mmCIF file with all atom_site columns, C-alpha atoms in Angstrom:
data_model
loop_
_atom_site.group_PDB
_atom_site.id
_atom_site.type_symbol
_atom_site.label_atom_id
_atom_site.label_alt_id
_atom_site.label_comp_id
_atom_site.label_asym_id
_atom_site.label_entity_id
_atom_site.label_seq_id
_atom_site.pdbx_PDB_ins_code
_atom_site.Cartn_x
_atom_site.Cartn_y
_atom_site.Cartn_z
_atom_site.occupancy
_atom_site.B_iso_or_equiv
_atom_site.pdbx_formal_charge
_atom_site.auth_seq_id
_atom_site.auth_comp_id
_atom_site.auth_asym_id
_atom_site.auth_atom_id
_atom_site.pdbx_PDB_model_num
ATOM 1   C CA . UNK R 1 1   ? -18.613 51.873 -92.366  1.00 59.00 ? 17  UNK R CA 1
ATOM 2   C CA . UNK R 1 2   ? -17.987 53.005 -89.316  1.00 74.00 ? 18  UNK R CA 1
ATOM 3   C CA . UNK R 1 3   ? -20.779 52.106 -86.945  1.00 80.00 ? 19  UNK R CA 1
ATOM 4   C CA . UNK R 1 4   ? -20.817 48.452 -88.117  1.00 85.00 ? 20  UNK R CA 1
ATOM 5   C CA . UNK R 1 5   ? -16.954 48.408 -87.312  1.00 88.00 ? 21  UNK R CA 1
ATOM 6   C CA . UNK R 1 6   ? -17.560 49.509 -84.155  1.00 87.00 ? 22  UNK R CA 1
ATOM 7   C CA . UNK R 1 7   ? -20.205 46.736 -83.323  1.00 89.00 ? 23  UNK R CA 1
ATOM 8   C CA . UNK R 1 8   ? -17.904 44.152 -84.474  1.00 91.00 ? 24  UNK R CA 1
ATOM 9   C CA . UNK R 1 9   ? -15.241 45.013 -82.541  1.00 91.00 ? 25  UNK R CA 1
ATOM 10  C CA . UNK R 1 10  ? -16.243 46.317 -79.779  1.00 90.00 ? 26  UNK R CA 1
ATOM 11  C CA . UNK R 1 11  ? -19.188 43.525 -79.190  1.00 90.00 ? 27  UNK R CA 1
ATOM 12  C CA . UNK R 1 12  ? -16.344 40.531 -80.045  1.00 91.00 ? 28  UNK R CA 1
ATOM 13  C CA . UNK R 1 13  ? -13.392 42.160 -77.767  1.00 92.00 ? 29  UNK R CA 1
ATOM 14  C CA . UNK R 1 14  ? -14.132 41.250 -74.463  1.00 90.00 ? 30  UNK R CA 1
ATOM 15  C CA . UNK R 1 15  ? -16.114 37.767 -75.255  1.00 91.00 ? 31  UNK R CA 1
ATOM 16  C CA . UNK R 1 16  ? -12.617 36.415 -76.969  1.00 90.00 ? 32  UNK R CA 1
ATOM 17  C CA . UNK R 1 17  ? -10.433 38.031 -74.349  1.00 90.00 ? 33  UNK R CA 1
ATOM 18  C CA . UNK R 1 18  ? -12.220 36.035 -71.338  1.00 90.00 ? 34  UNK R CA 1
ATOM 19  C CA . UNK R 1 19  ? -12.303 32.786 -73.188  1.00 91.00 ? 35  UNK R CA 1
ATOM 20  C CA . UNK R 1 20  ? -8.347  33.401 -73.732  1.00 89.00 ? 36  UNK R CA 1
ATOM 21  C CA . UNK R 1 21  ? -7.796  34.337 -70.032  1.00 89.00 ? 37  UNK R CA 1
ATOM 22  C CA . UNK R 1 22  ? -10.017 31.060 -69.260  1.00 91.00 ? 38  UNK R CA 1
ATOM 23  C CA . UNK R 1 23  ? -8.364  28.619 -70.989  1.00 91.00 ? 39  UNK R CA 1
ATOM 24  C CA . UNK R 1 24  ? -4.932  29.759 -69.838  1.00 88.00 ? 40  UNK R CA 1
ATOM 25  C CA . UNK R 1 25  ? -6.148  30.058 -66.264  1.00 90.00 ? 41  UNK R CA 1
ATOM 26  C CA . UNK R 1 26  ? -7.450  26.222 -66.716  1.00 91.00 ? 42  UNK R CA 1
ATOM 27  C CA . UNK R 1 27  ? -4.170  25.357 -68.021  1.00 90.00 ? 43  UNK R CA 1
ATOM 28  C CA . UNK R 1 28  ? -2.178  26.668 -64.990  1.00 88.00 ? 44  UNK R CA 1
ATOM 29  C CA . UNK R 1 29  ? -0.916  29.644 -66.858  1.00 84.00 ? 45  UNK R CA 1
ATOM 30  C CA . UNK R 1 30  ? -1.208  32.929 -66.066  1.00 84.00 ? 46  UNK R CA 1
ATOM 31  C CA . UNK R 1 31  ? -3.181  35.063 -69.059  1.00 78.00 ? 47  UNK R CA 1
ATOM 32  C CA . UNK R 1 32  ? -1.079  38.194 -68.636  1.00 80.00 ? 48  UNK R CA 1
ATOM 33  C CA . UNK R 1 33  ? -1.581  40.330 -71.837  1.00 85.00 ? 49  UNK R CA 1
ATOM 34  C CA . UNK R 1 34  ? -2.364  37.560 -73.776  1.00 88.00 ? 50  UNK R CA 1
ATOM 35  C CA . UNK R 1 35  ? -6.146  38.062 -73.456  1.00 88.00 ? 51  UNK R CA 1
ATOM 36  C CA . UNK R 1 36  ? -5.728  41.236 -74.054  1.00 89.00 ? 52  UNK R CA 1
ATOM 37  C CA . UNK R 1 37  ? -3.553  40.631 -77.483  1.00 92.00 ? 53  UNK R CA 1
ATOM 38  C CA . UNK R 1 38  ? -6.201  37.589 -78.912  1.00 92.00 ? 54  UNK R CA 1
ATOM 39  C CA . UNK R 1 39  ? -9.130  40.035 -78.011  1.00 91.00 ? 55  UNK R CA 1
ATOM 40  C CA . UNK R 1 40  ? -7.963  42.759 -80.021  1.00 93.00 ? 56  UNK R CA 1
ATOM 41  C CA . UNK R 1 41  ? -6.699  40.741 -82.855  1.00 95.00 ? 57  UNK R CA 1
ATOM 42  C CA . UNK R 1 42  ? -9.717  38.904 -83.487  1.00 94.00 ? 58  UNK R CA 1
ATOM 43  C CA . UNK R 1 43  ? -11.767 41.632 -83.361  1.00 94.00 ? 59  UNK R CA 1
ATOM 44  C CA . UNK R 1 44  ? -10.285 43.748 -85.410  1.00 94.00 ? 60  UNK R CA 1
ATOM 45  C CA . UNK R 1 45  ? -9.934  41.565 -88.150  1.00 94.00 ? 61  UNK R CA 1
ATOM 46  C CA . UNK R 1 46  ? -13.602 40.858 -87.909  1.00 93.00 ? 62  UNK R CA 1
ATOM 47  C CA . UNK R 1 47  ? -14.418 44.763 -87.863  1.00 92.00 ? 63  UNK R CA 1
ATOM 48  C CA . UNK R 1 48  ? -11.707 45.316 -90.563  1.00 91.00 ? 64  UNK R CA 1
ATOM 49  C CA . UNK R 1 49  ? -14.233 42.677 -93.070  1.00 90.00 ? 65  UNK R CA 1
ATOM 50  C CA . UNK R 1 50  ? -17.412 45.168 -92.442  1.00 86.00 ? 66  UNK R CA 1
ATOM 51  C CA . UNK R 1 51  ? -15.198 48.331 -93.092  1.00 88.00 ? 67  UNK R CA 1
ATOM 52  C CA . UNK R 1 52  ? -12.995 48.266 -95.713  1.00 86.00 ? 68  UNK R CA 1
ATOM 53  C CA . UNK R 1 53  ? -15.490 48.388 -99.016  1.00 84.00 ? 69  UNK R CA 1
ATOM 54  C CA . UNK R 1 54  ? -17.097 50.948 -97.572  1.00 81.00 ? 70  UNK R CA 1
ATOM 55  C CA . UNK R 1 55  ? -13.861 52.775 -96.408  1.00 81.00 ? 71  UNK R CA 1
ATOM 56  C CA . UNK R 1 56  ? -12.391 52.284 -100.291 1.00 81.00 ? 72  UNK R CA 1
ATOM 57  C CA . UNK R 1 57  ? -15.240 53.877 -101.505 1.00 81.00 ? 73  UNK R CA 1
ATOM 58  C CA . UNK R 1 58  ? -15.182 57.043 -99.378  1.00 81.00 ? 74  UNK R CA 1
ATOM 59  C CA . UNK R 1 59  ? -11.596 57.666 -100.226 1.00 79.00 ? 75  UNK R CA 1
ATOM 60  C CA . UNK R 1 60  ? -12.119 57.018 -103.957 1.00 81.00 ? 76  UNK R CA 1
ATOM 61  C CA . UNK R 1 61  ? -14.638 59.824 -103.454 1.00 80.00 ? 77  UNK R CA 1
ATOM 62  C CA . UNK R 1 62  ? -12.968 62.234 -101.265 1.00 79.00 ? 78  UNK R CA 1
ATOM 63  C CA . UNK R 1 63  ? -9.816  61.961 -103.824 1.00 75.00 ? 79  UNK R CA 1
ATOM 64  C CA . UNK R 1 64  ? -12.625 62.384 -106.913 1.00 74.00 ? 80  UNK R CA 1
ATOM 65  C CA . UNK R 1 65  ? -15.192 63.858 -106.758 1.00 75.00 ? 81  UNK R CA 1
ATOM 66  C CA . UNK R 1 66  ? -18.016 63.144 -108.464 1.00 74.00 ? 82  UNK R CA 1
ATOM 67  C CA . UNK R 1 67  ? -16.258 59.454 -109.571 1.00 76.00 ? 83  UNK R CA 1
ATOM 68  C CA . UNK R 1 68  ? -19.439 57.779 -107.870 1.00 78.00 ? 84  UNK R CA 1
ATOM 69  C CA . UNK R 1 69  ? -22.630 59.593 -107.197 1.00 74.00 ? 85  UNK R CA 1
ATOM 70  C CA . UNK R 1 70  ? -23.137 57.548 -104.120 1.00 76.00 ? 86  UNK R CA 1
ATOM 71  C CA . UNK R 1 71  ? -22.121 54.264 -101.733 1.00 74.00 ? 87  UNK R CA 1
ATOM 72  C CA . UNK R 1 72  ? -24.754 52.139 -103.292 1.00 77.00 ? 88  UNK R CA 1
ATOM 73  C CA . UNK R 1 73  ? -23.525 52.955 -106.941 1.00 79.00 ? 89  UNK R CA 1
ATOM 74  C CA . UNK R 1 74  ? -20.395 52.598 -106.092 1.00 83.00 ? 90  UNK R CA 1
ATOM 75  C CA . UNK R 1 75  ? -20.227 49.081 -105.191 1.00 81.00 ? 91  UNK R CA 1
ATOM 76  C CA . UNK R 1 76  ? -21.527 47.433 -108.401 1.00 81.00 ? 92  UNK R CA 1
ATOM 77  C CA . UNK R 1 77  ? -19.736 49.707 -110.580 1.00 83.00 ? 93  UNK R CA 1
ATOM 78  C CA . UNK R 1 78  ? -16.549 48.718 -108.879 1.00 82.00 ? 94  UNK R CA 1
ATOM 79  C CA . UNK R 1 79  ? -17.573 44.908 -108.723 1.00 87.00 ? 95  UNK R CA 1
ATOM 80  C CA . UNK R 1 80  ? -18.020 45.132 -112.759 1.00 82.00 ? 96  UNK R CA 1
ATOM 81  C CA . UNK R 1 81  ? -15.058 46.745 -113.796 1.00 84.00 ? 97  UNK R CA 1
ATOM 82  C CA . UNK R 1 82  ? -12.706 45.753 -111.509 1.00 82.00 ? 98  UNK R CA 1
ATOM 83  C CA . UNK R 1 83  ? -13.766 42.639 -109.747 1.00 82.00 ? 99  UNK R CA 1
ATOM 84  C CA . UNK R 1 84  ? -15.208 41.920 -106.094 1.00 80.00 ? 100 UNK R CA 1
ATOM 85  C CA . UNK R 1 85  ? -11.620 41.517 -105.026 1.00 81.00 ? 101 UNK R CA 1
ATOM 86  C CA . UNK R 1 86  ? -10.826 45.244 -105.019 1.00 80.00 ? 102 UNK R CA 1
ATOM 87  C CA . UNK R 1 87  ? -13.409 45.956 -102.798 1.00 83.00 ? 103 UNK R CA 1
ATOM 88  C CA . UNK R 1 88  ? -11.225 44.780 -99.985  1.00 85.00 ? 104 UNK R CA 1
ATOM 89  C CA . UNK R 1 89  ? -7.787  46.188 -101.663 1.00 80.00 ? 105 UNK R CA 1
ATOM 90  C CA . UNK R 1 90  ? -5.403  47.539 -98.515  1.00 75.00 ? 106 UNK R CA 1
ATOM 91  C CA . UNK R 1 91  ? -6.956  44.732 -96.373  1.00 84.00 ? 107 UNK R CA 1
ATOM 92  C CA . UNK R 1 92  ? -4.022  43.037 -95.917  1.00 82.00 ? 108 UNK R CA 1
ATOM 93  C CA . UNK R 1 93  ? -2.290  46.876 -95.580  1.00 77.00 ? 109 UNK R CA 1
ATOM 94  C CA . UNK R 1 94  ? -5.234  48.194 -93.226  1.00 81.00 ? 110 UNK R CA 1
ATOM 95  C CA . UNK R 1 95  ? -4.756  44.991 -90.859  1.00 87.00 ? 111 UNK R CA 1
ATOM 96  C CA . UNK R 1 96  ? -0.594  45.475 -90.586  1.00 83.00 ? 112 UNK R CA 1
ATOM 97  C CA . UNK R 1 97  ? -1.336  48.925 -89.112  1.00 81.00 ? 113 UNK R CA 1
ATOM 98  C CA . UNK R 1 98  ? -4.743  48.322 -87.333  1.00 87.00 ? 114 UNK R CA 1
ATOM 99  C CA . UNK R 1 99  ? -4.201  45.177 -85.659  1.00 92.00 ? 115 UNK R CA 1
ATOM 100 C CA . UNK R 1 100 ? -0.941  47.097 -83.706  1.00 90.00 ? 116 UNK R CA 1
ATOM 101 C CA . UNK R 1 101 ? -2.712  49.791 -82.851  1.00 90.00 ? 117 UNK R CA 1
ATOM 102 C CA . UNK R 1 102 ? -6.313  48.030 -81.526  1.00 92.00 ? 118 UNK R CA 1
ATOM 103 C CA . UNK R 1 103 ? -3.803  45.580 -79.638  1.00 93.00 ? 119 UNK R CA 1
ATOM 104 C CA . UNK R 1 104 ? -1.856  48.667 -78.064  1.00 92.00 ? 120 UNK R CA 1
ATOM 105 C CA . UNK R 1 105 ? -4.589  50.981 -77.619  1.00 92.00 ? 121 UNK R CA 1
ATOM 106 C CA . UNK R 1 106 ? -6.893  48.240 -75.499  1.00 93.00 ? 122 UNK R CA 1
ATOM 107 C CA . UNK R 1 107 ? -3.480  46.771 -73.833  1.00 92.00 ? 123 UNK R CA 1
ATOM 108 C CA . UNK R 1 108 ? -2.337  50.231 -72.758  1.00 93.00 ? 124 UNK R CA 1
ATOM 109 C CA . UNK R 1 109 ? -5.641  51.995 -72.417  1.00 94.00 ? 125 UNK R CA 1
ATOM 110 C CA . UNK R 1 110 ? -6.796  49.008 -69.902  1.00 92.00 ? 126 UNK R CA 1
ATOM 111 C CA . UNK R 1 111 ? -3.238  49.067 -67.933  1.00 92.00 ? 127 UNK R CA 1
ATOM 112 C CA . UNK R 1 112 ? -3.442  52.800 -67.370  1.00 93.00 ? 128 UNK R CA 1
ATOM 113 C CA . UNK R 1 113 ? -7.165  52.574 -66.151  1.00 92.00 ? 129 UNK R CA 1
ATOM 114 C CA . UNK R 1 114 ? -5.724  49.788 -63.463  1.00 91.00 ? 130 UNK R CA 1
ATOM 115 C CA . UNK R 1 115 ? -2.718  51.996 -62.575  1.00 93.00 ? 131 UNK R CA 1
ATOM 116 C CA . UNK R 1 116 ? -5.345  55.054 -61.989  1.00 93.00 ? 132 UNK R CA 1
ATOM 117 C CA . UNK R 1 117 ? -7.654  52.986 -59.948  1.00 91.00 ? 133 UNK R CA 1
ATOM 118 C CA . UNK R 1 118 ? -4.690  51.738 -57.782  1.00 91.00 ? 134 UNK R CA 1
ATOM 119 C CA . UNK R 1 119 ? -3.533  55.260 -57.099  1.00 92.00 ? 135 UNK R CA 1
ATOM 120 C CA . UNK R 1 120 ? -7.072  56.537 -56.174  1.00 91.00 ? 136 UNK R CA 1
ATOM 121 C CA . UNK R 1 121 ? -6.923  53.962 -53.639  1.00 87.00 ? 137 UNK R CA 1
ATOM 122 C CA . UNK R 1 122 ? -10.128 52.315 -53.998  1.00 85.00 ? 138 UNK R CA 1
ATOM 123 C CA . UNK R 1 123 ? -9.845  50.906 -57.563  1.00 85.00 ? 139 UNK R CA 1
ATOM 124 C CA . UNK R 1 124 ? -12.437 53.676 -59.010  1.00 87.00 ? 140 UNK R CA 1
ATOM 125 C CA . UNK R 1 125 ? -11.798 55.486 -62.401  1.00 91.00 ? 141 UNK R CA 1
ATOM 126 C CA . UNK R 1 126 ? -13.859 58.580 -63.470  1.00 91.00 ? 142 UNK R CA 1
ATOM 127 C CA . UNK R 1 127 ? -15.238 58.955 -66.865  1.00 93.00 ? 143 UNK R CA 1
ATOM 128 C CA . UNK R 1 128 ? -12.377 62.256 -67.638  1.00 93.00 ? 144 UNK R CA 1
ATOM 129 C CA . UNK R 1 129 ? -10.069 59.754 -66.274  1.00 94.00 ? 145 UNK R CA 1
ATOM 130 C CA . UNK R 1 130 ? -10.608 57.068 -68.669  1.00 93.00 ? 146 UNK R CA 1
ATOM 131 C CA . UNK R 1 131 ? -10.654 60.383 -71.335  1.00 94.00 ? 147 UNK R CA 1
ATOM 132 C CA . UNK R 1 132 ? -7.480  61.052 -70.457  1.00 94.00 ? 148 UNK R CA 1
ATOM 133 C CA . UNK R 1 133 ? -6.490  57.330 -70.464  1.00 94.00 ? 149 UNK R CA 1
ATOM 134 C CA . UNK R 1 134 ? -7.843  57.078 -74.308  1.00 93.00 ? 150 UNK R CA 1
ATOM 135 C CA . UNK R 1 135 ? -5.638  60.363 -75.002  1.00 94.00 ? 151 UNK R CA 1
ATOM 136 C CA . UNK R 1 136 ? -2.768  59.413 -73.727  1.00 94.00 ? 152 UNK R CA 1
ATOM 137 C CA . UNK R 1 137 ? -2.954  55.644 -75.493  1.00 94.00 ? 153 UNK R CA 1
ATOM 138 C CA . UNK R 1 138 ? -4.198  57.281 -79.269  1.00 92.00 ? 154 UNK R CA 1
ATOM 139 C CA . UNK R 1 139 ? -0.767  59.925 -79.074  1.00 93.00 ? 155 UNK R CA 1
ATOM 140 C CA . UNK R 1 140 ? 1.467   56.591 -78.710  1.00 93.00 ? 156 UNK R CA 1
ATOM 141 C CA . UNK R 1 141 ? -0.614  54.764 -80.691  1.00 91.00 ? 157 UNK R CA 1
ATOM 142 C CA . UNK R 1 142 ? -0.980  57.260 -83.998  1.00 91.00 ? 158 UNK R CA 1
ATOM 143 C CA . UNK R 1 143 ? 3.385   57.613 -83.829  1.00 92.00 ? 159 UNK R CA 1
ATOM 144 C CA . UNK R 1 144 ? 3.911   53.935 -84.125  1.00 90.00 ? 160 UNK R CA 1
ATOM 145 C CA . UNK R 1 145 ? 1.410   53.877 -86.588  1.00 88.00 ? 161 UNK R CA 1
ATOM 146 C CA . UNK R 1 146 ? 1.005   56.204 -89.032  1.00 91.00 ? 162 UNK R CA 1
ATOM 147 C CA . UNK R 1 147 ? 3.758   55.062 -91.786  1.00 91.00 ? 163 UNK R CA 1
ATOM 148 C CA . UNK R 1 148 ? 1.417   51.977 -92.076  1.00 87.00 ? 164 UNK R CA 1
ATOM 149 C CA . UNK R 1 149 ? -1.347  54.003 -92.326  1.00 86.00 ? 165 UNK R CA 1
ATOM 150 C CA . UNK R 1 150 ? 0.331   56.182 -94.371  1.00 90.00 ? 166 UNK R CA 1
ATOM 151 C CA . UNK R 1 151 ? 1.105   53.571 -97.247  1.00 88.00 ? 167 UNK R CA 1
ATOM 152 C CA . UNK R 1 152 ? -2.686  52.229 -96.163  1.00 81.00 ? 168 UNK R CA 1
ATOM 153 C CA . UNK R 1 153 ? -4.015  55.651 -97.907  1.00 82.00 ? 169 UNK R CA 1
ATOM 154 C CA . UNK R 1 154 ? -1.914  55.021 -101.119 1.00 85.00 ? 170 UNK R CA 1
ATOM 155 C CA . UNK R 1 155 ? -2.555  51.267 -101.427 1.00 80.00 ? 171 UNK R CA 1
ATOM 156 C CA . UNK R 1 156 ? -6.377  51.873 -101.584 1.00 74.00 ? 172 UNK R CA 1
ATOM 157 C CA . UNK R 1 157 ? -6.564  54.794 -103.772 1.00 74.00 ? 173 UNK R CA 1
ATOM 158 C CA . UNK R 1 158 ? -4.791  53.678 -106.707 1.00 73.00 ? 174 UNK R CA 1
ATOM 159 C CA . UNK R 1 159 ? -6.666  53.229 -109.386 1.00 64.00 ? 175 UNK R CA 1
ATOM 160 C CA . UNK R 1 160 ? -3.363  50.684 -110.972 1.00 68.00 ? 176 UNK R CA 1
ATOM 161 C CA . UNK R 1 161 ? -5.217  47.225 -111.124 1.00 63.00 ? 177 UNK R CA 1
ATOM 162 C CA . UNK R 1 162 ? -1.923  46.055 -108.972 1.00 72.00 ? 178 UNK R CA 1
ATOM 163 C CA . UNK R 1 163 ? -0.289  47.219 -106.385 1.00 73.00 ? 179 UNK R CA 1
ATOM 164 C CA . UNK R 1 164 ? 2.380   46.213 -104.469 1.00 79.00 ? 180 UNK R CA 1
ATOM 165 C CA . UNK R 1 165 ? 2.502   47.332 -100.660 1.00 81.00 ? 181 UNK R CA 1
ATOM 166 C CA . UNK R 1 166 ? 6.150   47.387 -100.742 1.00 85.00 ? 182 UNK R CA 1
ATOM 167 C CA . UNK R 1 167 ? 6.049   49.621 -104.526 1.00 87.00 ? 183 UNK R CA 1
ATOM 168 C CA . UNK R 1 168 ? 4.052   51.647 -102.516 1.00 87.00 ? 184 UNK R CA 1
ATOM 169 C CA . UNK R 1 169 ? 6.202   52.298 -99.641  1.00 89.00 ? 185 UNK R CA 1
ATOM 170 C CA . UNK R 1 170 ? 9.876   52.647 -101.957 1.00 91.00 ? 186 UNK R CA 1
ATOM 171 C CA . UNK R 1 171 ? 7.975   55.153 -104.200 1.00 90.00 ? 187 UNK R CA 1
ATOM 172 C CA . UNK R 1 172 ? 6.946   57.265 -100.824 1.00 91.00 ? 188 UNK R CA 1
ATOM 173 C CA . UNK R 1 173 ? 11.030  57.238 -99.828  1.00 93.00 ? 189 UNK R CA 1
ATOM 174 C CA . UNK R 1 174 ? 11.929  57.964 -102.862 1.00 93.00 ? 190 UNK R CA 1
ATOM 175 C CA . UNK R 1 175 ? 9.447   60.688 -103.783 1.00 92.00 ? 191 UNK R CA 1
ATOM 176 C CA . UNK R 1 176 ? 9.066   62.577 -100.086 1.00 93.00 ? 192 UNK R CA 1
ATOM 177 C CA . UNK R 1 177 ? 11.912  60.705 -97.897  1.00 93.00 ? 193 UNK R CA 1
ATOM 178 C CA . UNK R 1 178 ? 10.804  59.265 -94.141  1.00 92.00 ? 194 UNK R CA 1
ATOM 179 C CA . UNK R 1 179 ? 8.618   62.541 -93.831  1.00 92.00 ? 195 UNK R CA 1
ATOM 180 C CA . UNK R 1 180 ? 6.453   61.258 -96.818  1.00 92.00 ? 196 UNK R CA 1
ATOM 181 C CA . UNK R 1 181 ? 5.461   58.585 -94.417  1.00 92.00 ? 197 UNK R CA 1
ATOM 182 C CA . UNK R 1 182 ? 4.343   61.074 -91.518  1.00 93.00 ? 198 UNK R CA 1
ATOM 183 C CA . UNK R 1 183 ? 2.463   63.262 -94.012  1.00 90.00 ? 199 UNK R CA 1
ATOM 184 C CA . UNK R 1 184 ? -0.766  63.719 -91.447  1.00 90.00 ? 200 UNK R CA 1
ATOM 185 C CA . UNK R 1 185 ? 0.643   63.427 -88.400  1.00 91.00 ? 201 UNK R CA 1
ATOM 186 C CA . UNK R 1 186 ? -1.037  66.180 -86.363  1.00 92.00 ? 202 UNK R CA 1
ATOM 187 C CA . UNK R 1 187 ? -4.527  65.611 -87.669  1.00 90.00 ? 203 UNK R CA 1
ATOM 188 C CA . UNK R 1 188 ? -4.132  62.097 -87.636  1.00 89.00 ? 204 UNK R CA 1
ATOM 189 C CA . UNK R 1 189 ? -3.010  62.053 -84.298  1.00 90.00 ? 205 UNK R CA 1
ATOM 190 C CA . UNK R 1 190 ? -5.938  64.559 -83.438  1.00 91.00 ? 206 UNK R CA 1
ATOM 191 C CA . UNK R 1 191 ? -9.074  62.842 -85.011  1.00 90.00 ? 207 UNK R CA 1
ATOM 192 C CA . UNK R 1 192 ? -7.647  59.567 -83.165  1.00 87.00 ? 208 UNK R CA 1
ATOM 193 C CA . UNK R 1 193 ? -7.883  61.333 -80.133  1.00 89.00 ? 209 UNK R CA 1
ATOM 194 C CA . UNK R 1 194 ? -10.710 62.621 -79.710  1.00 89.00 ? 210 UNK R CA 1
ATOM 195 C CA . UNK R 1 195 ? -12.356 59.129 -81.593  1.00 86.00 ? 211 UNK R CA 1
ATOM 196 C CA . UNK R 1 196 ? -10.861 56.490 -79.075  1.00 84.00 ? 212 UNK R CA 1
ATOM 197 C CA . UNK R 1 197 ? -10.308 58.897 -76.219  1.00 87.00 ? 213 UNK R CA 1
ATOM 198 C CA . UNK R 1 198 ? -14.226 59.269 -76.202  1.00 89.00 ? 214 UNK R CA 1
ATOM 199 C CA . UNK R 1 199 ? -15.370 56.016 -77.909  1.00 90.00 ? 215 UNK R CA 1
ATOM 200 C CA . UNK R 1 200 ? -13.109 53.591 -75.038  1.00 91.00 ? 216 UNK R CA 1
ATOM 201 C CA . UNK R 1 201 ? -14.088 55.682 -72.273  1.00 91.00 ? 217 UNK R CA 1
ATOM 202 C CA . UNK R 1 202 ? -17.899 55.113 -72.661  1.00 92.00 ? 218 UNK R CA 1
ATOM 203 C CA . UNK R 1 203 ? -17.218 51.240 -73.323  1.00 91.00 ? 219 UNK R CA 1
ATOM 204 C CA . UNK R 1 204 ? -15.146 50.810 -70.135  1.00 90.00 ? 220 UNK R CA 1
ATOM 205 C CA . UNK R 1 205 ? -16.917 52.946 -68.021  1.00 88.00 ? 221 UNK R CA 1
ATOM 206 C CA . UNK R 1 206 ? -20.668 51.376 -69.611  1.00 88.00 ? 222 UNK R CA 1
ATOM 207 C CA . UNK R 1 207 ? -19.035 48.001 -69.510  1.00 87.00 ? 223 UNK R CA 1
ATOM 208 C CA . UNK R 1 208 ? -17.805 47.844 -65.868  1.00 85.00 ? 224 UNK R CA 1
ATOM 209 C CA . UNK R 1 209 ? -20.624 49.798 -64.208  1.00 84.00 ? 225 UNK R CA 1
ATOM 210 C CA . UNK R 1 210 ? -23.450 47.282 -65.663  1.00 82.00 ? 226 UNK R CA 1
ATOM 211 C CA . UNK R 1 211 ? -20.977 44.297 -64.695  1.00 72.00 ? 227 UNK R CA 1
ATOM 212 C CA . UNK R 1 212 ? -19.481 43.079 -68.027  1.00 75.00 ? 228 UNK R CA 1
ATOM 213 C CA . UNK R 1 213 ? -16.346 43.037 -66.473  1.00 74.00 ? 229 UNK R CA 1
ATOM 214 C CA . UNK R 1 214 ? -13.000 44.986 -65.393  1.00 77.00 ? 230 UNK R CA 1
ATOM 215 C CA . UNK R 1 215 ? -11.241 46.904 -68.341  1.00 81.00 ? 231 UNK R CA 1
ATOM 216 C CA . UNK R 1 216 ? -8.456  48.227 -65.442  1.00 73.00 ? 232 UNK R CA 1
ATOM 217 C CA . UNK R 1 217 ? -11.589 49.953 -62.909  1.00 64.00 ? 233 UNK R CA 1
ATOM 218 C CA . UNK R 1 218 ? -14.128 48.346 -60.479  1.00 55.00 ? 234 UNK R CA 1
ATOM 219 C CA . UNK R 1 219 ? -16.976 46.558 -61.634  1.00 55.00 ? 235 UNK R CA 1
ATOM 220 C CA . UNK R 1 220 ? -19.995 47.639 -60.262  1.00 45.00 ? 236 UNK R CA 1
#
């Protein structure tokens, strides 16, 4: 699920985010973040439609074993006994927590690139910069995010055929207290890390060296 997320959002980002900044710029206004905001928001909810079955699935089989024997026979047995719907269960969930984060990661990832190119004087930002960049943006990113990805977990591995978000999220308190929702933290702060650290600095550094555009660096 994955790979096809990544294709979605990554190919859809900066195509939305110039036709924002475009239209503003023809209306007299400038784009600021807004670009930046629209870009993210879009894309994200269009990589969010090619991940979540598959994402549902792979939880339902990390938390059970041997509950499907595979992705393909997974599907259709979910389809039949529970309907198509609860292939996308936690979408709404999985948006409230991913669309913040995508929006802050590319707004402050992008910013910090900029800031780094004006302090090397020439406008230039290295590949470990950018690395550090994406670091620096998934730390902030994971703390602001994690209750909602937190109750994001829950939502899509119950088995209940309903569940309320909010249920969810009072049974957590009640159960663990606010530490129930940063049960994670340090991995998921970690595999966030090294995913977007890595995965953002080959996009902006591939992107602006083959003249797609400025994500905060030169274009070559």
């Amino acid at each position: 699920a994955g790979l096809p997320y990544s294709i979605v959002m990554y190919g859809c980002y900066q195509p939305v985010k110039k036709f924002v900044n475009q239209q503003l710029q023809e209306m007299g206004v400038q784009p600021g973040a807004m670009g930046q905001v629209l870009g993210a928001t879009i894309a994200e909810t269009l990589g969010m439609i090619v991940f979540i079955p598959g994402e549902l699935v792979r939880m339902r089989m990390m938390n059970s074993p041997g509950l499907y024997k595979s992705f393909v026979q997974a599907v259709p047995a979910i389809m039949q006994k529970e309907g198509g719907k609860t292939l996308f269960r936690g979408f709404g969930t999985t948006l409230a927590r991913d669309i913040p984060y995508t929006v802050l990661t590319f707004t402050l990832f992008e910013n910090m690139r900029a800031e780094i190119g004006k302090r090397n004087g020439d406008g230039s930002v290295s590949f470990a910069e950018s690395m550090f960049a994406g670091v620096a943006t998934a730390v902030i990113c994971s703390t602001c995010t994690i209750p909602l990805d937190v109750v994001k977990s829950a939502v899509m591995t119950s088995m209940a055929a309903k569940c309320s978000v909010s249920a969810v999220a009072r049974d957590i308190f009640a159960t663990r207290g606010v530490a129930g929702f940063f049960k994670g933290y340090f991995p998921f702060m970690a595999i966030n890390s090294a995913k977007w650290s890595s995965s953002m600095a080959v996009y902006a550094t591939a992107y602006e060296f083959w003249g797609g555009g400025s994500m905060g660096g030169v274009v070559h």
